[in-house]
Short mmCIF file of C-alpha atoms in Angstrom, two decimals:
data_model
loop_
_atom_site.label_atom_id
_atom_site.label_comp_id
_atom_site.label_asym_id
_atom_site.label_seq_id
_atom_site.Cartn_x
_atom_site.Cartn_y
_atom_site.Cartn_z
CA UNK A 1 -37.23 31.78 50.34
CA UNK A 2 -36.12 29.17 47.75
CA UNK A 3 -32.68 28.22 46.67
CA UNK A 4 -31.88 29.17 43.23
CA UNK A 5 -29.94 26.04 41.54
CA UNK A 6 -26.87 26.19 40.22
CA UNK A 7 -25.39 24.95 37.49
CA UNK A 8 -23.21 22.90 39.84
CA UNK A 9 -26.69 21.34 41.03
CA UNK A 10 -27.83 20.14 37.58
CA UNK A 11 -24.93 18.96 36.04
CA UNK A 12 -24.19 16.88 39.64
CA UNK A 13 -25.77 13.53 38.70
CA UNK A 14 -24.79 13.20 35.55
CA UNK A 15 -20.95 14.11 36.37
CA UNK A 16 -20.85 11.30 39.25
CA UNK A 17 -22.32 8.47 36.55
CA UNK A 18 -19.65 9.77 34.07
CA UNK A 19 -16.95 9.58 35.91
CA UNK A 20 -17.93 6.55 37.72
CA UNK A 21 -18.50 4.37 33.85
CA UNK A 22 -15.17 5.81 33.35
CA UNK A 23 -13.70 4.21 36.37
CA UNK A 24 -15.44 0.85 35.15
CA UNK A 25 -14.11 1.35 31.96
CA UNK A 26 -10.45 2.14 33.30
CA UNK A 27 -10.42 -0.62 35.47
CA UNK A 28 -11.86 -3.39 33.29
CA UNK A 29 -9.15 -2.39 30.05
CA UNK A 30 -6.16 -2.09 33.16
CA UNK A 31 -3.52 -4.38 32.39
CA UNK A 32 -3.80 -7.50 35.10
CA UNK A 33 -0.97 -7.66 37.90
CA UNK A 34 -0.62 -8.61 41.45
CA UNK A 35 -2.65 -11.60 41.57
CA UNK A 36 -2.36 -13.45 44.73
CA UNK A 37 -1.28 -16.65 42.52
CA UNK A 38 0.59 -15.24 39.64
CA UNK A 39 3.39 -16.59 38.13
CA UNK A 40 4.93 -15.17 35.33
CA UNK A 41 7.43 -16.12 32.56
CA UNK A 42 10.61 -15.44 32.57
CA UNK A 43 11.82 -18.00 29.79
CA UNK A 44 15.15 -17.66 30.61
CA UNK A 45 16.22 -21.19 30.17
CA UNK A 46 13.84 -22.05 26.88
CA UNK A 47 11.06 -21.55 25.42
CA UNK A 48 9.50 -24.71 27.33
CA UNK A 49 6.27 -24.35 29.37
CA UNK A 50 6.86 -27.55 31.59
CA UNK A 51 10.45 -25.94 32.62
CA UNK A 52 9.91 -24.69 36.06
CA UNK A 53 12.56 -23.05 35.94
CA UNK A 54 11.52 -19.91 32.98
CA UNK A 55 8.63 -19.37 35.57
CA UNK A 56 8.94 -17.17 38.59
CA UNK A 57 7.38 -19.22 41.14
CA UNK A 58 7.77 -22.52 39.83
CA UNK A 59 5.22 -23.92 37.21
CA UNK A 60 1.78 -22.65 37.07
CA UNK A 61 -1.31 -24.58 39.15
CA UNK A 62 -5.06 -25.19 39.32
CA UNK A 63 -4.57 -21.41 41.52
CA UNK A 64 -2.44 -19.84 38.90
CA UNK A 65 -2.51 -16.52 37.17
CA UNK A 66 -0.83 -16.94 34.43
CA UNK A 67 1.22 -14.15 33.03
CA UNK A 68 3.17 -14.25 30.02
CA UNK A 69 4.48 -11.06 27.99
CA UNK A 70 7.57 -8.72 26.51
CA UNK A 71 8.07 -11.04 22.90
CA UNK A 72 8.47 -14.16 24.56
CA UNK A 73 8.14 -17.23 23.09
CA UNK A 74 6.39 -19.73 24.71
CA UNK A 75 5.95 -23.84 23.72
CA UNK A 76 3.15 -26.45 25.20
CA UNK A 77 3.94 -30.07 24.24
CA UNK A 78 2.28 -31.92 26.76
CA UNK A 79 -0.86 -30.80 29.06
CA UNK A 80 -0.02 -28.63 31.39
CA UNK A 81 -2.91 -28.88 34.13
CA UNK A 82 -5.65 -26.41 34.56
CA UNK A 83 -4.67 -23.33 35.75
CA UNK A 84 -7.00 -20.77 36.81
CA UNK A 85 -6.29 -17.61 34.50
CA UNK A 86 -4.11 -17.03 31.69
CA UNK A 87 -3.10 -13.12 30.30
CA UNK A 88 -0.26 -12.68 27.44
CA UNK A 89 0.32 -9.76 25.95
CA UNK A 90 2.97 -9.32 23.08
CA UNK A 91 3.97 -13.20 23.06
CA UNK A 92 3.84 -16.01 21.00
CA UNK A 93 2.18 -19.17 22.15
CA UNK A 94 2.95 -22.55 20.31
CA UNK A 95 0.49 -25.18 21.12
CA UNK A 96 1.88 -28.29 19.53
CA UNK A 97 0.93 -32.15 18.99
CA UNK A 98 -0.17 -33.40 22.56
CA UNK A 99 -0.38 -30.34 24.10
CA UNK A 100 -3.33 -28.42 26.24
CA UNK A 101 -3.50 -25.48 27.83
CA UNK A 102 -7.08 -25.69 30.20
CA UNK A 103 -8.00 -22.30 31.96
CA UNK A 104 -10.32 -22.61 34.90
CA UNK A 105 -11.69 -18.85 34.25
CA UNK A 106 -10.48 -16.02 32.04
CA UNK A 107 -8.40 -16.02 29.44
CA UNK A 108 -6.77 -12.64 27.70
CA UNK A 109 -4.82 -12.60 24.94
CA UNK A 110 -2.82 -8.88 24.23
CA UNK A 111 -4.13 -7.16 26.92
CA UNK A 112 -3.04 -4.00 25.72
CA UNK A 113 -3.69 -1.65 23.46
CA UNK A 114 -1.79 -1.90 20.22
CA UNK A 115 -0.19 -5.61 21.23
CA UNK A 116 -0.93 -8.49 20.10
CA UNK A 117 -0.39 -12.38 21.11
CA UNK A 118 -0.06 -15.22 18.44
CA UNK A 119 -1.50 -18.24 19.31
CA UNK A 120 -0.45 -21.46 17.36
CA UNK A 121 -2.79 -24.68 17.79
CA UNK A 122 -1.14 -27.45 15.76
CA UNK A 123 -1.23 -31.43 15.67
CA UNK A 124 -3.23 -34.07 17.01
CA UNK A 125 -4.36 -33.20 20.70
CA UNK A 126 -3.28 -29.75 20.38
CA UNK A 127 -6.07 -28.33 22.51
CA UNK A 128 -6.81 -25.38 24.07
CA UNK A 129 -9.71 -24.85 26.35
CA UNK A 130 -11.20 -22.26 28.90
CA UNK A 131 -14.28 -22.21 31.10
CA UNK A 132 -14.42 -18.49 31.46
CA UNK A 133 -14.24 -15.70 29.13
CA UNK A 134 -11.89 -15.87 26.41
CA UNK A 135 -10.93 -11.77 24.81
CA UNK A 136 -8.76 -10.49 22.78
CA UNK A 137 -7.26 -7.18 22.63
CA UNK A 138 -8.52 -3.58 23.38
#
């Protein structure tokens, strides 16, 4: 005797690939956090990216995620070293005369949806430069 199939039978396949894209899809719009190496901004002292002090864990290194958010301000005068990833979301990034910013890998800029990060690249040597990929928004 055969086994009638169900509708739970034909629809089986398709359901596991649909939810599984939407996994994907959740996980590669999630908002980055709890990097082994991430330091974060703080800025409470200025607005001055060589200040280890408006950084959590001191200032950022070649093994740093980088993450900088919540309307801060933040100012690069002066290279600041590569560092390995960089995320901002809702911030403002002045990159001014003599200033770089390298990142070693990725590179997001307003990670979220309906936020955006302004990025200002002004001067001679103002430079800003990234292996990886480079987005922007959701």
């Amino acid at each position: 005797m055969r086994k009638k199939k169900g509708i739970l039978n034909s629809v089986k396949k398709p359901l596991v690939v649909l939810v599984g894209a939407l996994c994907c899809s959740a996980y590669a719009h999630a908002e980055p956090r709890n990097f082994v190496d991430q330091v974060t901004w703080l800025g409470g002292t200025s607005t001055d990216w060589h200040d280890a002090t408006n950084w959590d864990s001191g200032l950022p290194t070649s093994s740093g995620v980088v993450m900088i958010r919540d309307g801060a301000t933040v100012d690069i005068t002066q290279p600041t070293g590569l560092v390995k990833q960089f995320y901002s979301n809702d911030a403002t990034l002045n990159v001014t005369a003599g200033g770089v910013l390298l990142v070693d890998k990725t590179s997001s800029l307003g990670y979220e949806a309906n936020t955006k990060t302004t990025v200002l690249v002004s001067g001679a040597g103002a430079t800003i430069s990234s292996n990886g990929s480079t987005g922007s928004g959701w």
